[in-house]
Short mmCIF file of C-alpha atoms in Angstrom, two decimals:
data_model
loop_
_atom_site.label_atom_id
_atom_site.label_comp_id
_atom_site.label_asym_id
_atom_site.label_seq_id
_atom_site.Cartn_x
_atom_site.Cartn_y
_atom_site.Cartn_z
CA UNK A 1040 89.24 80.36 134.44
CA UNK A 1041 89.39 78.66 131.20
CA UNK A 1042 91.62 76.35 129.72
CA UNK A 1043 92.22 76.55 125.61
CA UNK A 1044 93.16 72.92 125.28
CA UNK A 1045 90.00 71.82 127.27
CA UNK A 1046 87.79 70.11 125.00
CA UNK A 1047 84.79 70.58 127.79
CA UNK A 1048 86.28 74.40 127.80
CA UNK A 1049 85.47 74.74 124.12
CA UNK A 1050 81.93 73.35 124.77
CA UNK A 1051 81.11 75.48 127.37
CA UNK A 1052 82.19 78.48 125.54
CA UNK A 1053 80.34 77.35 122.58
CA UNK A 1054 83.10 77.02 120.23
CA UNK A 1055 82.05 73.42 119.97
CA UNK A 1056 78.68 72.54 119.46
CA UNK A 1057 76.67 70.47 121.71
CA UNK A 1058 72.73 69.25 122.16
CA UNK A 1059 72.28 71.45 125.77
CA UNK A 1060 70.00 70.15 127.98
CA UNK A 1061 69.95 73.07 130.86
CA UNK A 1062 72.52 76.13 131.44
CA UNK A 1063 72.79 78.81 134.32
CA UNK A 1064 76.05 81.27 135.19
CA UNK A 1065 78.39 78.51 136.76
CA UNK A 1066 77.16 75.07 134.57
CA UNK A 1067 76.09 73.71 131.61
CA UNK A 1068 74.16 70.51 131.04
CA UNK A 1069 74.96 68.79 127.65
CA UNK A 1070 74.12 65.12 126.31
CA UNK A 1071 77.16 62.74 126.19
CA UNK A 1072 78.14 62.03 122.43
CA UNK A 1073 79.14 58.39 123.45
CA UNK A 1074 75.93 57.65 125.69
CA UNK A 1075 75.78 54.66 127.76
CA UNK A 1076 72.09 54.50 127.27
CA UNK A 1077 69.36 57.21 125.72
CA UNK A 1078 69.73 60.51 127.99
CA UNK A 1079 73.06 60.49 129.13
CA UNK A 1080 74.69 63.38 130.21
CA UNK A 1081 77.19 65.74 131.58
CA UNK A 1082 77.30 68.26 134.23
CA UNK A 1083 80.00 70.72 133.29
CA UNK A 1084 80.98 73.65 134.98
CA UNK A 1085 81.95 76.47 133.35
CA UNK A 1086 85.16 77.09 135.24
CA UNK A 1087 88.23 74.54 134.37
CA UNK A 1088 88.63 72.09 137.37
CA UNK A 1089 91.02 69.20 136.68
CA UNK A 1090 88.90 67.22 138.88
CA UNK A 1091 86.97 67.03 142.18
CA UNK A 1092 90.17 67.40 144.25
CA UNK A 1093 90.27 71.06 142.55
CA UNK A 1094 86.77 71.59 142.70
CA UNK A 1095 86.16 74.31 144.93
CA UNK A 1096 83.28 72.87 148.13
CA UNK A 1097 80.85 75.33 147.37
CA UNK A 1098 80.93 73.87 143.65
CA UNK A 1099 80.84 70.76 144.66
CA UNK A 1100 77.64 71.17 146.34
CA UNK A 1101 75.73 73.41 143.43
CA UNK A 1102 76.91 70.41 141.24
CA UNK A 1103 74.83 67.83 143.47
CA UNK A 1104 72.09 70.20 143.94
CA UNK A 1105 71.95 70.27 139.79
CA UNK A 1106 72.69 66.40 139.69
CA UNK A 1107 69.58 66.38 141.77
CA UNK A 1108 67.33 68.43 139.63
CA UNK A 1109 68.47 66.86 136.37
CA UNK A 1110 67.92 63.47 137.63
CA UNK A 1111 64.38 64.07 138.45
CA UNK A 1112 63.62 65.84 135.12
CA UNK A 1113 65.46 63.58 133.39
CA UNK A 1114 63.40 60.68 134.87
CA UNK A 1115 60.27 61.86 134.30
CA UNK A 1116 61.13 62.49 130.72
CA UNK A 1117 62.42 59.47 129.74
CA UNK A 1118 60.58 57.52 132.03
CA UNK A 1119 63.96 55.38 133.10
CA UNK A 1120 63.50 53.13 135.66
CA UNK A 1121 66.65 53.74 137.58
CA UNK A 1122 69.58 56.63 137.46
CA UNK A 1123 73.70 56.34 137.94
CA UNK A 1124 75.72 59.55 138.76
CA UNK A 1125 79.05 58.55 137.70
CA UNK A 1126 82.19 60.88 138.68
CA UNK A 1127 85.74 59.81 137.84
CA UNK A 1128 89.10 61.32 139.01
CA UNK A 1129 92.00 60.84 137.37
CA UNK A 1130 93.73 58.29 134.83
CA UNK A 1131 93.12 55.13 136.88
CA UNK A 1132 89.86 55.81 138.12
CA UNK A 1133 88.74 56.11 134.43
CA UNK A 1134 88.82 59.79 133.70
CA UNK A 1135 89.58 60.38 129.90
CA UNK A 1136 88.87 64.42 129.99
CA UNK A 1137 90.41 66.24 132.63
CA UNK A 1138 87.68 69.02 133.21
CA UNK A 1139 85.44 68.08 135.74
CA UNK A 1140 82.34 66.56 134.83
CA UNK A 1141 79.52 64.43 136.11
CA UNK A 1142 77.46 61.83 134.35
CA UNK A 1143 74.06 61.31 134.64
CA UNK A 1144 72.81 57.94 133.17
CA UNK A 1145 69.61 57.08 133.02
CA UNK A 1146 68.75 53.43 133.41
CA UNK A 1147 66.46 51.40 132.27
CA UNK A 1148 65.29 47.52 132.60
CA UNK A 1149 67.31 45.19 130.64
CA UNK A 1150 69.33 47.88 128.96
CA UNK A 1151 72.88 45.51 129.64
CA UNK A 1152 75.10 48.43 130.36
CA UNK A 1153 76.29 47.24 134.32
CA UNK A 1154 78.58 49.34 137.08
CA UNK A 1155 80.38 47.45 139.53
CA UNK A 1156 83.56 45.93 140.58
CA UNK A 1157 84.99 42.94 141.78
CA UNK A 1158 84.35 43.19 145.75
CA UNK A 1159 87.86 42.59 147.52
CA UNK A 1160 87.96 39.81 150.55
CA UNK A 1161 89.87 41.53 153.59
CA UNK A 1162 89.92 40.97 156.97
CA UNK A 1163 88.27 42.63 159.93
CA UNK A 1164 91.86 43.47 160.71
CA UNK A 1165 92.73 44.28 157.90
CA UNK A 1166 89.64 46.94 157.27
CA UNK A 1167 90.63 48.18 160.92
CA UNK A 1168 94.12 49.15 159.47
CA UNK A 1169 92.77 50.41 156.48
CA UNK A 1170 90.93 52.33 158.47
CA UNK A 1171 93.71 53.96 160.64
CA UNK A 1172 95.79 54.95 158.16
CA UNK A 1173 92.52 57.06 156.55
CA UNK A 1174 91.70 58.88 160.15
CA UNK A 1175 94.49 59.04 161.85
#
């Protein structure tokens, strides 16, 4: 399941070229092109997903197993001193390719690149509603 327009589709077929870092039969592992800091990466699996709503569960976990494995390679490598996985779904949330993929940045002291947000101020009642309307 491919799709032709996929620029993550072309990479993974290897009609793009890319600097791999790891590859089995369902992912491949390639350096980002517009790192955050020195190592970053992308999980990409082989298969076109849109995103992790279409990302089938039992991908979902090989993914995190890889994330895993990576991460402590990747670490010992480069000798970071901290590591993001970063995962974004979908226009708002930041997602510019629409092929699944997962970051992995390495970190290091002082490199100035931050993640965060701007924590909201609600209400115990309003975090009980919030949290009706998810479980109920």
């Amino acid at each position: 399941m491919r799709d032709d327009n996929c620029i993550f589709c072309k990479i993974v077929n290897g009609d793009i070229p890319s600097k791999m870092l790891y590859e089995d039969g369902e992912f491949k592992v390639i350096l980002d092109l517009g790192p955050a800091t020195k190592g970053h990466a992308l999980i990409l699996p082989k298969n076109h997903y849109r995103n992790l709503y279409e990302l089938p569960d039992d991908m979902a976990s090989k993914v995190m197993l890889l994330a895993k494995k990576m991460a402590f390679q990747m670490t010992d490598k480069l000798e970071c001193d901290g590591f993001n996985l970063v995962q974004n779904n979908g226009e708002a949330a930041g997602q510019t390719v629409f092929h699944f993929h997962l970051h992995l940045i390495p970190r290091y002291n002082g490199d100035g690149q931050t993640l965060g947000w701007k924590e909201l101020e609600l209400t115990a009642d309003e975090l009980e509603e919030i949290k009706k309307i998810i479980t109920e």
